[in-house]
XYZ file of C-alpha atoms in Angstrom:
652
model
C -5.036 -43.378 30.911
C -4.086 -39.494 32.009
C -0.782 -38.444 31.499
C 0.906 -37.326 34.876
C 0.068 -34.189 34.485
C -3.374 -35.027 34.618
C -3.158 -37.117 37.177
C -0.766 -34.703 39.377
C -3.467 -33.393 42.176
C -2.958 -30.736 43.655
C -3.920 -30.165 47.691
C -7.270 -28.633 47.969
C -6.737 -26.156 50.273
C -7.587 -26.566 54.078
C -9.911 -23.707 55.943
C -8.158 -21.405 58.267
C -9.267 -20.923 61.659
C -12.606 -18.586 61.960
C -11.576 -17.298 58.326
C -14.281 -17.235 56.005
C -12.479 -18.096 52.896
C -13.934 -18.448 49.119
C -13.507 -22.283 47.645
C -13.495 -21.879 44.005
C -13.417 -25.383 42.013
C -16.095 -27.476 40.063
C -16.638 -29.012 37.148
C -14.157 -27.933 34.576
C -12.432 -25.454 36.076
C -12.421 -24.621 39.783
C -11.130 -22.929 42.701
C -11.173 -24.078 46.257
C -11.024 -21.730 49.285
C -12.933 -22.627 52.644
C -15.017 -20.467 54.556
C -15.614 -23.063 57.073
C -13.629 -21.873 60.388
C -14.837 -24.937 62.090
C -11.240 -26.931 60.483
C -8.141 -25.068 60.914
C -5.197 -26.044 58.290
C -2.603 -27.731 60.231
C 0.383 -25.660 58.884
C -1.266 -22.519 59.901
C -3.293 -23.447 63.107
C -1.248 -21.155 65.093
C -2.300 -18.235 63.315
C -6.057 -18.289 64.768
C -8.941 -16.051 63.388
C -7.778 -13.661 60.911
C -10.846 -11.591 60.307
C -13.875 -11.411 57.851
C -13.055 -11.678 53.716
C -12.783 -8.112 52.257
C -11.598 -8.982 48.997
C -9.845 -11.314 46.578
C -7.158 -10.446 43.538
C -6.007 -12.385 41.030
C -2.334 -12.784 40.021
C -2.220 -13.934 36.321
C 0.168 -16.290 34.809
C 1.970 -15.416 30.853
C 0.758 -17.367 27.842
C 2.148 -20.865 27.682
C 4.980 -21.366 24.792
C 7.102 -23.548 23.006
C 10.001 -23.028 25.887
C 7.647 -25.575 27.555
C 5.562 -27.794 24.936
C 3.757 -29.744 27.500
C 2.309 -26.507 28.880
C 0.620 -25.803 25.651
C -0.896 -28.961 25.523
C -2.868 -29.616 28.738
C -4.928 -27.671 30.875
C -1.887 -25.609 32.833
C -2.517 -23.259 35.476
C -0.079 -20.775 36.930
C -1.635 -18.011 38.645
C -2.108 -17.147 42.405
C -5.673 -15.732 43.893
C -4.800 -13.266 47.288
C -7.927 -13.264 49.761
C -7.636 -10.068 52.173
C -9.274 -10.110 55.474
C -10.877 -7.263 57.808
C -8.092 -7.302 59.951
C -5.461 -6.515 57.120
C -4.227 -10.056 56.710
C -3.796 -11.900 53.894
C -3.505 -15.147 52.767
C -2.408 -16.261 49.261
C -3.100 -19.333 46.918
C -1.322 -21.185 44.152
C -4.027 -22.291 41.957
C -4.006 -25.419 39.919
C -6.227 -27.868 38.091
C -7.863 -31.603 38.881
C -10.113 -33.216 36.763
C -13.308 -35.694 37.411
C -12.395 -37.446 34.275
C -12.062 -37.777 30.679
C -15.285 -38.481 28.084
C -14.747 -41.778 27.099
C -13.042 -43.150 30.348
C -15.819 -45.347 32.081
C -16.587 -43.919 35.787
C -19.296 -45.504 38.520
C -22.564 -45.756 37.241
C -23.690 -46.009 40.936
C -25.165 -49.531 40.892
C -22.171 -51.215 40.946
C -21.199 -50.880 37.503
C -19.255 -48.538 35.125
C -20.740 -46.460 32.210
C -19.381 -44.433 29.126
C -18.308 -40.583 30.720
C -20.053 -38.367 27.429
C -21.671 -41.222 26.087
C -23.947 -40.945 23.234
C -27.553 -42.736 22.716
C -30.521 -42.960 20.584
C -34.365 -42.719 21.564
C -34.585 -46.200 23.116
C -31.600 -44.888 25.807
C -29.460 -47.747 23.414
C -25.559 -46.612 22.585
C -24.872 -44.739 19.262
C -22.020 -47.045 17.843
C -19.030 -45.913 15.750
C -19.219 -48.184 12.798
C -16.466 -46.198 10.503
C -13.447 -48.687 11.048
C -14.687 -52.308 10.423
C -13.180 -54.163 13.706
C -13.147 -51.353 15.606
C -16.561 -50.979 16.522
C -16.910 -48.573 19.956
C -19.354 -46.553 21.451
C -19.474 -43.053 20.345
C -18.554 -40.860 22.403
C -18.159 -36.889 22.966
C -14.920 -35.000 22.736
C -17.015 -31.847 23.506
C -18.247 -31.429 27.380
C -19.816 -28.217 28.103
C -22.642 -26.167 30.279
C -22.084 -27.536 33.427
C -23.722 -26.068 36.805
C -22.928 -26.967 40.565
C -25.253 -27.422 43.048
C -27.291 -28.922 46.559
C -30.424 -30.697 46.723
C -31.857 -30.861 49.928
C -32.296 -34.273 51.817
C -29.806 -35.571 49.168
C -28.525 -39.304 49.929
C -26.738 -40.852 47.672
C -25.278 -44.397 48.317
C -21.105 -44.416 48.359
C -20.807 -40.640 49.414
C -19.183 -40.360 52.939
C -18.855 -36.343 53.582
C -21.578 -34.369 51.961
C -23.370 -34.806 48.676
C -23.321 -32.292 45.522
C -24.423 -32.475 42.123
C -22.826 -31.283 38.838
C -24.649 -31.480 35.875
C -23.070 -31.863 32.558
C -23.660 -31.461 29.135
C -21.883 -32.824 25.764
C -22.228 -30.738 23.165
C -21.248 -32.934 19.966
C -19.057 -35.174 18.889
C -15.985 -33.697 16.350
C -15.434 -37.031 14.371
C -15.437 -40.543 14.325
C -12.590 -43.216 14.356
C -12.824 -42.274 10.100
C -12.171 -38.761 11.255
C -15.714 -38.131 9.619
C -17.192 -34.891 10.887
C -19.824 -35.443 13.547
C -20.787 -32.182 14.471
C -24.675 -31.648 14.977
C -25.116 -35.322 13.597
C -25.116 -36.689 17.038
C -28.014 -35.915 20.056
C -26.455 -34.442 22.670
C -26.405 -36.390 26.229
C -26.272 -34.703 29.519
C -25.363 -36.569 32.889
C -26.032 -35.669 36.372
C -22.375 -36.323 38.624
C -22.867 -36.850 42.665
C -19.919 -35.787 43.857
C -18.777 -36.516 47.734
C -17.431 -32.844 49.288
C -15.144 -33.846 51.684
C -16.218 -30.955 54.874
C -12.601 -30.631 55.908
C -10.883 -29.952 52.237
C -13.849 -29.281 49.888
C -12.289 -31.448 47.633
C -14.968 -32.853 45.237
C -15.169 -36.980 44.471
C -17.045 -38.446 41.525
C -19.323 -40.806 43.232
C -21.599 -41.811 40.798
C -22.537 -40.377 36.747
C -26.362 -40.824 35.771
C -27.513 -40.334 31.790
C -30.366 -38.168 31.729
C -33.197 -39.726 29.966
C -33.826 -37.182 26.941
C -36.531 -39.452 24.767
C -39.275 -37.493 26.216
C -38.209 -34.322 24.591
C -37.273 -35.889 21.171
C -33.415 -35.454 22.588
C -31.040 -32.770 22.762
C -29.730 -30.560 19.672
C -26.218 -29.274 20.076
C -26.468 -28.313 24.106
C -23.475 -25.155 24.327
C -23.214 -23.144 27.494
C -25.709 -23.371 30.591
C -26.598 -21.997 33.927
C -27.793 -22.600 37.237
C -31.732 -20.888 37.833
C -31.806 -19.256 41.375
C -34.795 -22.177 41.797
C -31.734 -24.817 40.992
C -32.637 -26.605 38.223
C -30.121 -26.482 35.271
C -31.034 -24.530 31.968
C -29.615 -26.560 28.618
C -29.601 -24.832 25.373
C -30.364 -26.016 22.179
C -27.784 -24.260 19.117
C -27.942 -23.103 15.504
C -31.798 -24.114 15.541
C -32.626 -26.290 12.228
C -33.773 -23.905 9.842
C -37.140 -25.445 8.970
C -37.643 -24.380 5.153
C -34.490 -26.254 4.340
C -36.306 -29.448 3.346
C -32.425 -31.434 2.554
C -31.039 -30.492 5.794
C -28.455 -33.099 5.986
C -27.297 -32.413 9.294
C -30.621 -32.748 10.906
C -31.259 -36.146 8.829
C -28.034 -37.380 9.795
C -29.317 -36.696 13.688
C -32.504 -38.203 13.110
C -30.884 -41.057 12.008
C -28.994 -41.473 14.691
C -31.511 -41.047 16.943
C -34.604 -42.405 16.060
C -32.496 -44.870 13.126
C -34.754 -42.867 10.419
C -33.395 -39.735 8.659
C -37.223 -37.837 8.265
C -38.392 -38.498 11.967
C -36.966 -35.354 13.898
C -38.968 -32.115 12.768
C -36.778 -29.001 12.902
C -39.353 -27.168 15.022
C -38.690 -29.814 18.008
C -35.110 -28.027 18.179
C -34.090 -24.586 19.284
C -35.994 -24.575 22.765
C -34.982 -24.647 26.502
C -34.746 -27.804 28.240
C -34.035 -27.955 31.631
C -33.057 -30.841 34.141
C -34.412 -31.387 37.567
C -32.028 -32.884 39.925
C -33.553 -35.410 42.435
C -31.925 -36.321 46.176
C -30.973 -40.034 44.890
C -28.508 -38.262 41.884
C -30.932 -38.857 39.119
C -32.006 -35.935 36.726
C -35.308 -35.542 34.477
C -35.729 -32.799 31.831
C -38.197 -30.802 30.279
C -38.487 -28.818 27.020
C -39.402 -24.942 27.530
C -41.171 -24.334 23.751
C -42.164 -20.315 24.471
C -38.831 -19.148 24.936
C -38.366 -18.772 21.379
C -36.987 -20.976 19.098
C -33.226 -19.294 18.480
C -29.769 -20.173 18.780
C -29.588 -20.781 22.701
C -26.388 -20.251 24.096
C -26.627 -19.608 27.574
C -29.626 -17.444 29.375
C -29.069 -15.405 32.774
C -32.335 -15.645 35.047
C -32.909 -12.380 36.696
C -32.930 -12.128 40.901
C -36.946 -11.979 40.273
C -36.851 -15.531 38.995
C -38.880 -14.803 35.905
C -37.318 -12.660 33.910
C -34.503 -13.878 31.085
C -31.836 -12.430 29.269
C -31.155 -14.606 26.701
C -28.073 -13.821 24.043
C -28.518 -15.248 20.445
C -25.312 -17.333 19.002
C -26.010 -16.331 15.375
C -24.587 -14.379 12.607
C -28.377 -11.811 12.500
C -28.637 -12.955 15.704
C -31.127 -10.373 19.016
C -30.703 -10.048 22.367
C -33.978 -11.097 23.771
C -35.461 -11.169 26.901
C -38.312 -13.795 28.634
C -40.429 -12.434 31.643
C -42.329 -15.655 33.113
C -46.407 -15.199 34.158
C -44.991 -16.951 37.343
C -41.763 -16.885 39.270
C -39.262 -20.939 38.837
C -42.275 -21.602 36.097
C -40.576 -20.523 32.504
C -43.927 -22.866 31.000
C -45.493 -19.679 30.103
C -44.688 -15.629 29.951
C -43.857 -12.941 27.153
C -41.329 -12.549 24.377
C -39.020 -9.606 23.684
C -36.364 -8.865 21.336
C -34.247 -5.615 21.767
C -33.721 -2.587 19.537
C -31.110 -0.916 19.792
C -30.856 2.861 19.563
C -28.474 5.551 18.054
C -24.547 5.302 19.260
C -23.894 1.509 19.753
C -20.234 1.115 20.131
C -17.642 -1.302 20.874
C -15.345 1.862 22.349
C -15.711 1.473 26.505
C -15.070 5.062 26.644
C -18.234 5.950 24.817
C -21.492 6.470 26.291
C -24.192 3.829 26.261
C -26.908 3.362 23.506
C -30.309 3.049 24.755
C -32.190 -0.304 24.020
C -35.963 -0.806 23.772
C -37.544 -3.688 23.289
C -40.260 -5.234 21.173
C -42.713 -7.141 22.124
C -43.241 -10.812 20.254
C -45.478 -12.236 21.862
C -47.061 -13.696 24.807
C -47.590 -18.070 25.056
C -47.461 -21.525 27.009
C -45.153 -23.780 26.119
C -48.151 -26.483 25.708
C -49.604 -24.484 22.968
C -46.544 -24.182 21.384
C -45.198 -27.492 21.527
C -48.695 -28.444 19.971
C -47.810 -26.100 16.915
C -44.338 -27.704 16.548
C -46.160 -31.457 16.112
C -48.706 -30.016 13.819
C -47.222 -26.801 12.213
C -45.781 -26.964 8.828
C -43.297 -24.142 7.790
C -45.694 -23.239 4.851
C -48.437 -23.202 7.022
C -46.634 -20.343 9.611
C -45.252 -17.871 6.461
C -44.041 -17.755 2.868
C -40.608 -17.364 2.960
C -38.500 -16.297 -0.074
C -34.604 -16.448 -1.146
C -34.830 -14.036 -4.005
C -36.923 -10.504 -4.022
C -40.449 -11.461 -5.606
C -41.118 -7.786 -6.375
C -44.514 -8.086 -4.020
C -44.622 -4.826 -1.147
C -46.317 -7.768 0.535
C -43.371 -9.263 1.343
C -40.761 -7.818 4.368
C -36.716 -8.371 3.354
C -35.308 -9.686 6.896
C -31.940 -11.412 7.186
C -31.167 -14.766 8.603
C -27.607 -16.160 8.690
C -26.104 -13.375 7.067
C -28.481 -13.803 4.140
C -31.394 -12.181 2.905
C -34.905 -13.294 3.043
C -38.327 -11.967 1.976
C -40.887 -13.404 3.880
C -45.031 -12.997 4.797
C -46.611 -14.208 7.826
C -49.665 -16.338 6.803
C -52.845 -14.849 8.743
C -53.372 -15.654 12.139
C -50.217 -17.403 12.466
C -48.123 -14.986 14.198
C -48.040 -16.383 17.249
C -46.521 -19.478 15.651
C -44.000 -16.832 14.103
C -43.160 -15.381 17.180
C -42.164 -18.912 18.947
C -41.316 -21.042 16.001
C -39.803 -19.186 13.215
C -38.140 -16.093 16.002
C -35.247 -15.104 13.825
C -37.431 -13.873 10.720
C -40.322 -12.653 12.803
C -37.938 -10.581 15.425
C -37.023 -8.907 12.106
C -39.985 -8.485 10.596
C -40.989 -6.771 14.474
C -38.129 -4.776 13.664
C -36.025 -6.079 15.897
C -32.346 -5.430 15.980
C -30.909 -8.585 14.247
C -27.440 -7.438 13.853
C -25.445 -9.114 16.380
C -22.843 -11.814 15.475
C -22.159 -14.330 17.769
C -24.148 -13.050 21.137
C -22.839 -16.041 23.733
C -23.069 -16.072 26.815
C -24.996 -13.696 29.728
C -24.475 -12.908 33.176
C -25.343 -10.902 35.798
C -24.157 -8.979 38.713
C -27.045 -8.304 41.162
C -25.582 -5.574 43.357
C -24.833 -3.235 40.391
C -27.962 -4.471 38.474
C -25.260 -4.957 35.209
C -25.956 -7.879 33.137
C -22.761 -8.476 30.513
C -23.242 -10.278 27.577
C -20.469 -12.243 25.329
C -19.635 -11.284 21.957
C -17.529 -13.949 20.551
C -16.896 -11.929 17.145
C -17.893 -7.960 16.362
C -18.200 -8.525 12.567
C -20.515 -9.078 9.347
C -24.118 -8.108 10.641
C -22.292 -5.972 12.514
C -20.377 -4.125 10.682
C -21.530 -1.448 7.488
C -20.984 -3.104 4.431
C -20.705 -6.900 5.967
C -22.310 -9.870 5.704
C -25.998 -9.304 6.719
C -25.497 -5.991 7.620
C -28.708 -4.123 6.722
C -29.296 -0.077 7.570
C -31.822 0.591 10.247
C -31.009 -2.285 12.537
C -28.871 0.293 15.190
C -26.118 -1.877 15.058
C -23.368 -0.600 12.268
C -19.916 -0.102 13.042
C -16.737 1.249 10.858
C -14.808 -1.653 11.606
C -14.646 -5.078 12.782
C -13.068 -6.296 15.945
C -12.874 -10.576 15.162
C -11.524 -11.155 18.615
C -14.689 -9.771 20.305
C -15.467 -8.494 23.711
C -18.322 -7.851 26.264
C -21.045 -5.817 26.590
C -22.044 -4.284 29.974
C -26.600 -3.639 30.235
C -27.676 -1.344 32.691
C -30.742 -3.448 34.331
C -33.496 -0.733 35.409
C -37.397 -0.790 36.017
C -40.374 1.021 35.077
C -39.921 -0.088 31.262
C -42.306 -0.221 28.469
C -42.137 -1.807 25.164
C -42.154 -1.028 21.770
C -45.803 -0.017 22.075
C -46.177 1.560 25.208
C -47.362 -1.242 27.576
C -45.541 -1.556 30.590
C -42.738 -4.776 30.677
C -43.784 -6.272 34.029
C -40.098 -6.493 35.516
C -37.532 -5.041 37.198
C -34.553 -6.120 35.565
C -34.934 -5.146 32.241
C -31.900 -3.877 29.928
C -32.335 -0.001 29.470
C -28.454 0.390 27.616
C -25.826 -1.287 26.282
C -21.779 -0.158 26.198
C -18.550 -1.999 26.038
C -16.876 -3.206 29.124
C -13.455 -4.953 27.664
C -12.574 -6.171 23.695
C -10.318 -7.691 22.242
C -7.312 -6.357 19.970
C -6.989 -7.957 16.186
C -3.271 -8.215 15.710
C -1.953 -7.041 11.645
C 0.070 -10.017 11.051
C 0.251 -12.980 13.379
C 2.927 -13.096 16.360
C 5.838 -15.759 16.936
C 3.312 -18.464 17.952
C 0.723 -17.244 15.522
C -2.065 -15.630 17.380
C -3.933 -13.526 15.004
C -5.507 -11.543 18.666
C -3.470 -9.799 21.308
C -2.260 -12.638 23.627
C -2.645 -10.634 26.562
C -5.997 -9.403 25.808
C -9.544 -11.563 25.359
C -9.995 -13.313 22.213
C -13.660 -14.367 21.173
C -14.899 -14.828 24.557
C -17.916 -17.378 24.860
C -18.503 -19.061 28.907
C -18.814 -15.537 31.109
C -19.834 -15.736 35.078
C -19.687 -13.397 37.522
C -18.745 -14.217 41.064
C -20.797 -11.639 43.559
C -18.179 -12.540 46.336
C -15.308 -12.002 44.526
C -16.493 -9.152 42.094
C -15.095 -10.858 39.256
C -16.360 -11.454 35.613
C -14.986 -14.756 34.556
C -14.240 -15.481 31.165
C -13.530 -18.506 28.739
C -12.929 -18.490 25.357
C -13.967 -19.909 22.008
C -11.406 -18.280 20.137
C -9.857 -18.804 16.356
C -7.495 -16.626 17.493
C -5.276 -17.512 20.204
C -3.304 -20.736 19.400
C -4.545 -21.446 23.534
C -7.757 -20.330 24.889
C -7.412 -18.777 28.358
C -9.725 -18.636 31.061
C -9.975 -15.209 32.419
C -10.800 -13.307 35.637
C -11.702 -9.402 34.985
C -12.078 -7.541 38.394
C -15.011 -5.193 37.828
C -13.798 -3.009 40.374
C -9.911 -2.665 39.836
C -10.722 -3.282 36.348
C -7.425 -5.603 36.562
C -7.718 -8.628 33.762
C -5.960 -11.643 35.017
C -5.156 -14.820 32.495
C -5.888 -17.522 35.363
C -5.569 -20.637 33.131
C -5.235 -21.674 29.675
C -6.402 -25.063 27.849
C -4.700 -27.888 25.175
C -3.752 -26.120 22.103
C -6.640 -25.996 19.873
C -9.227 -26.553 22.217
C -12.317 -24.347 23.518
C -12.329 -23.170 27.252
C -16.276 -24.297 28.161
C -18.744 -25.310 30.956
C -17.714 -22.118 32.962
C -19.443 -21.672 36.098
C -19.078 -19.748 39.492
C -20.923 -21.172 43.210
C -20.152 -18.724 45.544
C -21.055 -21.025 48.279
C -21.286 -24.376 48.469
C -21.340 -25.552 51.990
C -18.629 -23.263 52.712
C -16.431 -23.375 49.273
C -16.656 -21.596 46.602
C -15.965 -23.470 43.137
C -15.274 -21.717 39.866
C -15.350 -24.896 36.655
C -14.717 -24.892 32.915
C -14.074 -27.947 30.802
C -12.626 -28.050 27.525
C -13.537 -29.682 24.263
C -11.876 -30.757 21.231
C -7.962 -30.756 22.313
C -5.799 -30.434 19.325
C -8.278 -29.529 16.655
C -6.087 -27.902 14.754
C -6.675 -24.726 12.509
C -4.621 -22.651 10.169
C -3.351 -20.175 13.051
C -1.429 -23.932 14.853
C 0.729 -24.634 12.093
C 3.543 -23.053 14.362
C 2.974 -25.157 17.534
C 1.044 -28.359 15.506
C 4.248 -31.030 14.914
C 5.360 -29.855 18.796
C 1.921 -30.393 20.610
C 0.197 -32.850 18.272
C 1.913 -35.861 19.971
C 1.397 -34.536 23.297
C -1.906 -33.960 23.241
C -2.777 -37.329 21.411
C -0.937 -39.136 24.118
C -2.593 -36.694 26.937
C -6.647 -37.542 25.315
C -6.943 -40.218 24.067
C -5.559 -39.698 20.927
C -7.750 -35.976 20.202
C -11.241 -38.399 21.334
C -11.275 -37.384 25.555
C -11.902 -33.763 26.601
C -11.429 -33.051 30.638
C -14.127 -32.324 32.915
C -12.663 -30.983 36.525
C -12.055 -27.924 38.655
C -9.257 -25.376 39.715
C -8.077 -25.921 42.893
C -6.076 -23.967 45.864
C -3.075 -24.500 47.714
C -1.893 -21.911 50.778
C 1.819 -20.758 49.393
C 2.340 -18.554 52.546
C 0.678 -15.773 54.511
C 1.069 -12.147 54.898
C 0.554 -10.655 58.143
């Protein structure tokens, strides 16, 4: 059952007459505002048209505390968006929170029945039980929703919705532990549901109508799915994390997923993992997906397709992790196209006062996903390269670094295309590619500026001279670390070439990279014991950018912040506003930003994992633990939902 203050809704706010206001809610997190001037809100009928939007600012709200336990330990919202207008009015918002539901409650399957919300299930499409506690068998289930995009289909009909269908569609990224509080993580496939939601016209408030499990036995199942987004062609791009390394022949976690999913521990092959699926939502609310194989096989957070619909930056959630880049043969076809990774030139910085450092890039490859996927069923490691964990003295051998480890490695001949799309992390370095970044998550883009950002959940290690996998000559080595992160800002330009002279055939291609906003480490710990600057980003993960409202939003994955906040950065104002912050202990995910969705705007970011407690809780842990057990499900449920809007008054 939710707690009332899950269950609290707040009013989704009502359009004003002929104003074109943003609605900003969806899964997760979400804002409403109408632009639909066809329903005026009763309370402010008499008002009449107020003009076109000009611009929206965000009021942010402090850091929950112990004044106020139950604030810490749910998602609590307690900031204010102000929409301006071309006539000079303005119109302002409380904002607040509603959720579809939690994983594990059971919601409308659409036939009549109910079904498992984050459900996991083997090959056959059969439930994954939890087995720990004799007598209490259950389903398993995931405390971990994540990537999540918002979107139409046309000639969508879906039986039970009244106003007008839209889809969300979801992804679960693993399950924390079992009822014997036995770590889960990676051991489980990951499911991913398609939601049709009814949008009532008058409100934009968003209805869970009916949840559909994607069948994923066709692609050998998902691999810990993180963030997502939405391709301008609307079909959802999955990710695939921490990519099996291969050459570890007792990889427990991936026997203890092939287990559960094909109920044998030497059936999934590590080269199956890593890729880019992608679901297809279909008018009726079903979903299929496909496996992209030639996007190269690396720790897939979440890509950002380009305006041109075929090229892709993708970041690289890794300690030696690239920034690498896709450009398709074909625009909405990612089945076949070429492979970058980026070097990156003299001056890189983490100081957003310092100029830019140039970035090339180097060119991996060119393939189809058949061919590749035709490798991964045939392909053993030892047949692709000899890879080494200790220096074998041979000058035939190239020292790369993987994981923040050494290896020595040599590509066996005529196998580096299988390199290039199998074993990407060793062969971007052998290309001498910078693999130096730690912890690359998310990308975005904003098309007017042509300025992609890019998420870098912790500037350490590789990163850093002297730390773990740091290696000279990569372009990436910094005097000091800066653990709670920040973003990077890429200048997008065209008439590029790479690394050997041949022109890159696209138009949004990274020429630079500089800092836009970081973090602040704090020396000792504060009163609640953040180990980051409260009021500043902490490892930040999720990142969208709104084109309407000019706004880079942010969620974090932090270790640092006893809450993770939800952030919206202004690029213009350059104002940072905290605009919501999740359970103690939990990760801020499944961010995503639809500017328009027949009339509304929605803005969503789940959370996983409520209460997982760390080191930096032991403060706040005997207040919140209670709550937040009571709140989900005793630490098994994680929210999916949207921020919503309420008119508090206008300014004329």
């Amino acid at each position: 059952m939710h707690t009332p203050h899950l269950t609290q809704r707040r009013k989704v706010l009502k359009a004003l007459g002929a104003a074109p206001l943003l609605p900003l809610g969806g899964m997760g997190m979400g804002v409403l505002l109408n632009q639909n001037s066809a329903h005026a809100a009763p309370a402010l009928s008499s008002v009449g048209s107020i003009g076109e939007f000009v611009s929206a600012t965000f009021k942010g709200m402090g850091a929950p505390n112990l004044d106020n336990p139950a604030e810490m330990a749910i998602n609590h919202v307690a900031s204010k968006l102000t929409v301006k207008y071309s006539t000079g009015h303005a119109q302002t918002y409380n904002l607040g929170y509603e959720s579809f539901f939690l994983t594990g409650d059971l919601v409308p399957d659409g036939k009549g029945g109910k079904t498992l919300a984050g459900g996991n299930y083997n090959i056959k499409n059969q439930p994954i039980m939890d087995r720990s506690v004799p007598g209490k068998e259950r389903q398993l289930f995931s405390d971990a929703p994540d990537g999540t995009s918002l979107l139409t289909v046309p000639n969508a009909k879906v039986n039970g919705v009244k106003g007008k269908p839209v889809f969300a569609v979801v992804q679960f990224e693993y399950v924390t532990r079992d009822l014997a509080s036995a770590d889960n993580y990676g051991k489980v496939p990951s499911p991913i549901a398609v939601l049709t939601l009814d949008q009532d016209p008058k409100t934009g408030k968003l209805s869970l109508v009916k949840y559909h499990n994607v069948d994923t036995s066709k692609v050998q199942g998902l691999w810990i799915t993180c963030g997502s987004s939405l391709s301008p062609w609307g079909t959802h791009l999955s990710s695939e994390e921490y990519e099996p390394d291969a050459f570890n022949s007792d990889d427990k976690q991936l026997k203890a997923f092939s287990k559960n999913l094909f109920g044998d521990e030497s059936t999934a092959k590590a080269y199956h993992y890593g890729h880019l699926p992608e679901v297809v939502v279909h008018p009726n609310g079903t979903g299929t997906i496909k496996k992209h194989y030639c996007l190269g096989r690396i720790s897939h957070e979440l890509i950002q397709m380009m305006p041109d619909e075929r090229t892709a930056l993708m970041g690289d959630d890794a300690t030696n992790g690239g920034l690498f880049m896709f450009v398709a043969d074909t625009a909405r076809d990612l089945s076949a196209g070429n492979l970058y990774v980026a070097k990156v030139g003299a001056g890189f910085s983490v100081d957003p006062t310092a100029a830019p450092a140039a970035i090339t890039w180097v060119h991996l490859g060119h393939a189809t996903s058949d061919e590749i996927r035709k490798m991964a069923n045939t392909l053993k490691p030892t047949d692709i390269m000899d890879v080494r964990k200790e220096d074998p003295f041979d000058a035939t051998f190239t020292k790369v670094w993987l994981n923040g480890k050494a290896n020595w490695i040599k590509v066996k001949a005529g196998m580096e295309k299988a390199a290039a799309f199998l074993e990407t992390h060793r062969y971007a370095g052998l290309m001498g590619g910078s693999m130096g970044y730690s912890k690359m998550e998310g990308t975005t883009v904003n098309v007017r500026d042509k300025v992609a950002y890019s998420a870098l959940a912790y500037i350490k290690d590789s990163m850093v001279k002297g730390g773990k996998g740091w290696h000279e000559g990569n372009g990436i080595a910094l005097d000091k670390a800066v653990n709670a992160g920040g973003v990077m800002a890429l200048n997008l330009k065209s008439g590029q070439k790479d690394h050997s002279g041949k022109p890159i055939n696209s138009e949004w291609v990274a020429a630079d990279t500089k800092a836009l906003i970081v973090g602040e480490d704090l020396a000792t710990p504060d009163a609640l014991g953040n180990t980051a600057h409260a009021d500043k980003i902490g490892n930040p993960d999720n990142i969208k950018f709104s084109e309407k409202l000019r706004t880079l939003f942010i969620g974090e994955d932090s270790g640092m912040h006893v809450n993770n906040f939800v952030w919206a950065y202004n690029v213009d104002t350059k104002e940072l506003s905290r605009i919501m912050s999740v359970p103690a202990g939990a990760e801020a995910t499944g961010l995503f930003v639809a500017d328009n969705i027949n009339g509304y705007t929605y803005i969503m970011s789940n959370f996983q994992h409520a209460g997982d407690w760390e080191k930096l809780h032991s403060v706040v842990q005997p207040a919140l633990d209670p709550i937040i057990r009571a709140n989900y499900k005793d630490r098994f449920g994680a929210a999916v939902g949207y921020l919503t809007a309420q008119a508090s008054g206008i300014k004329l």
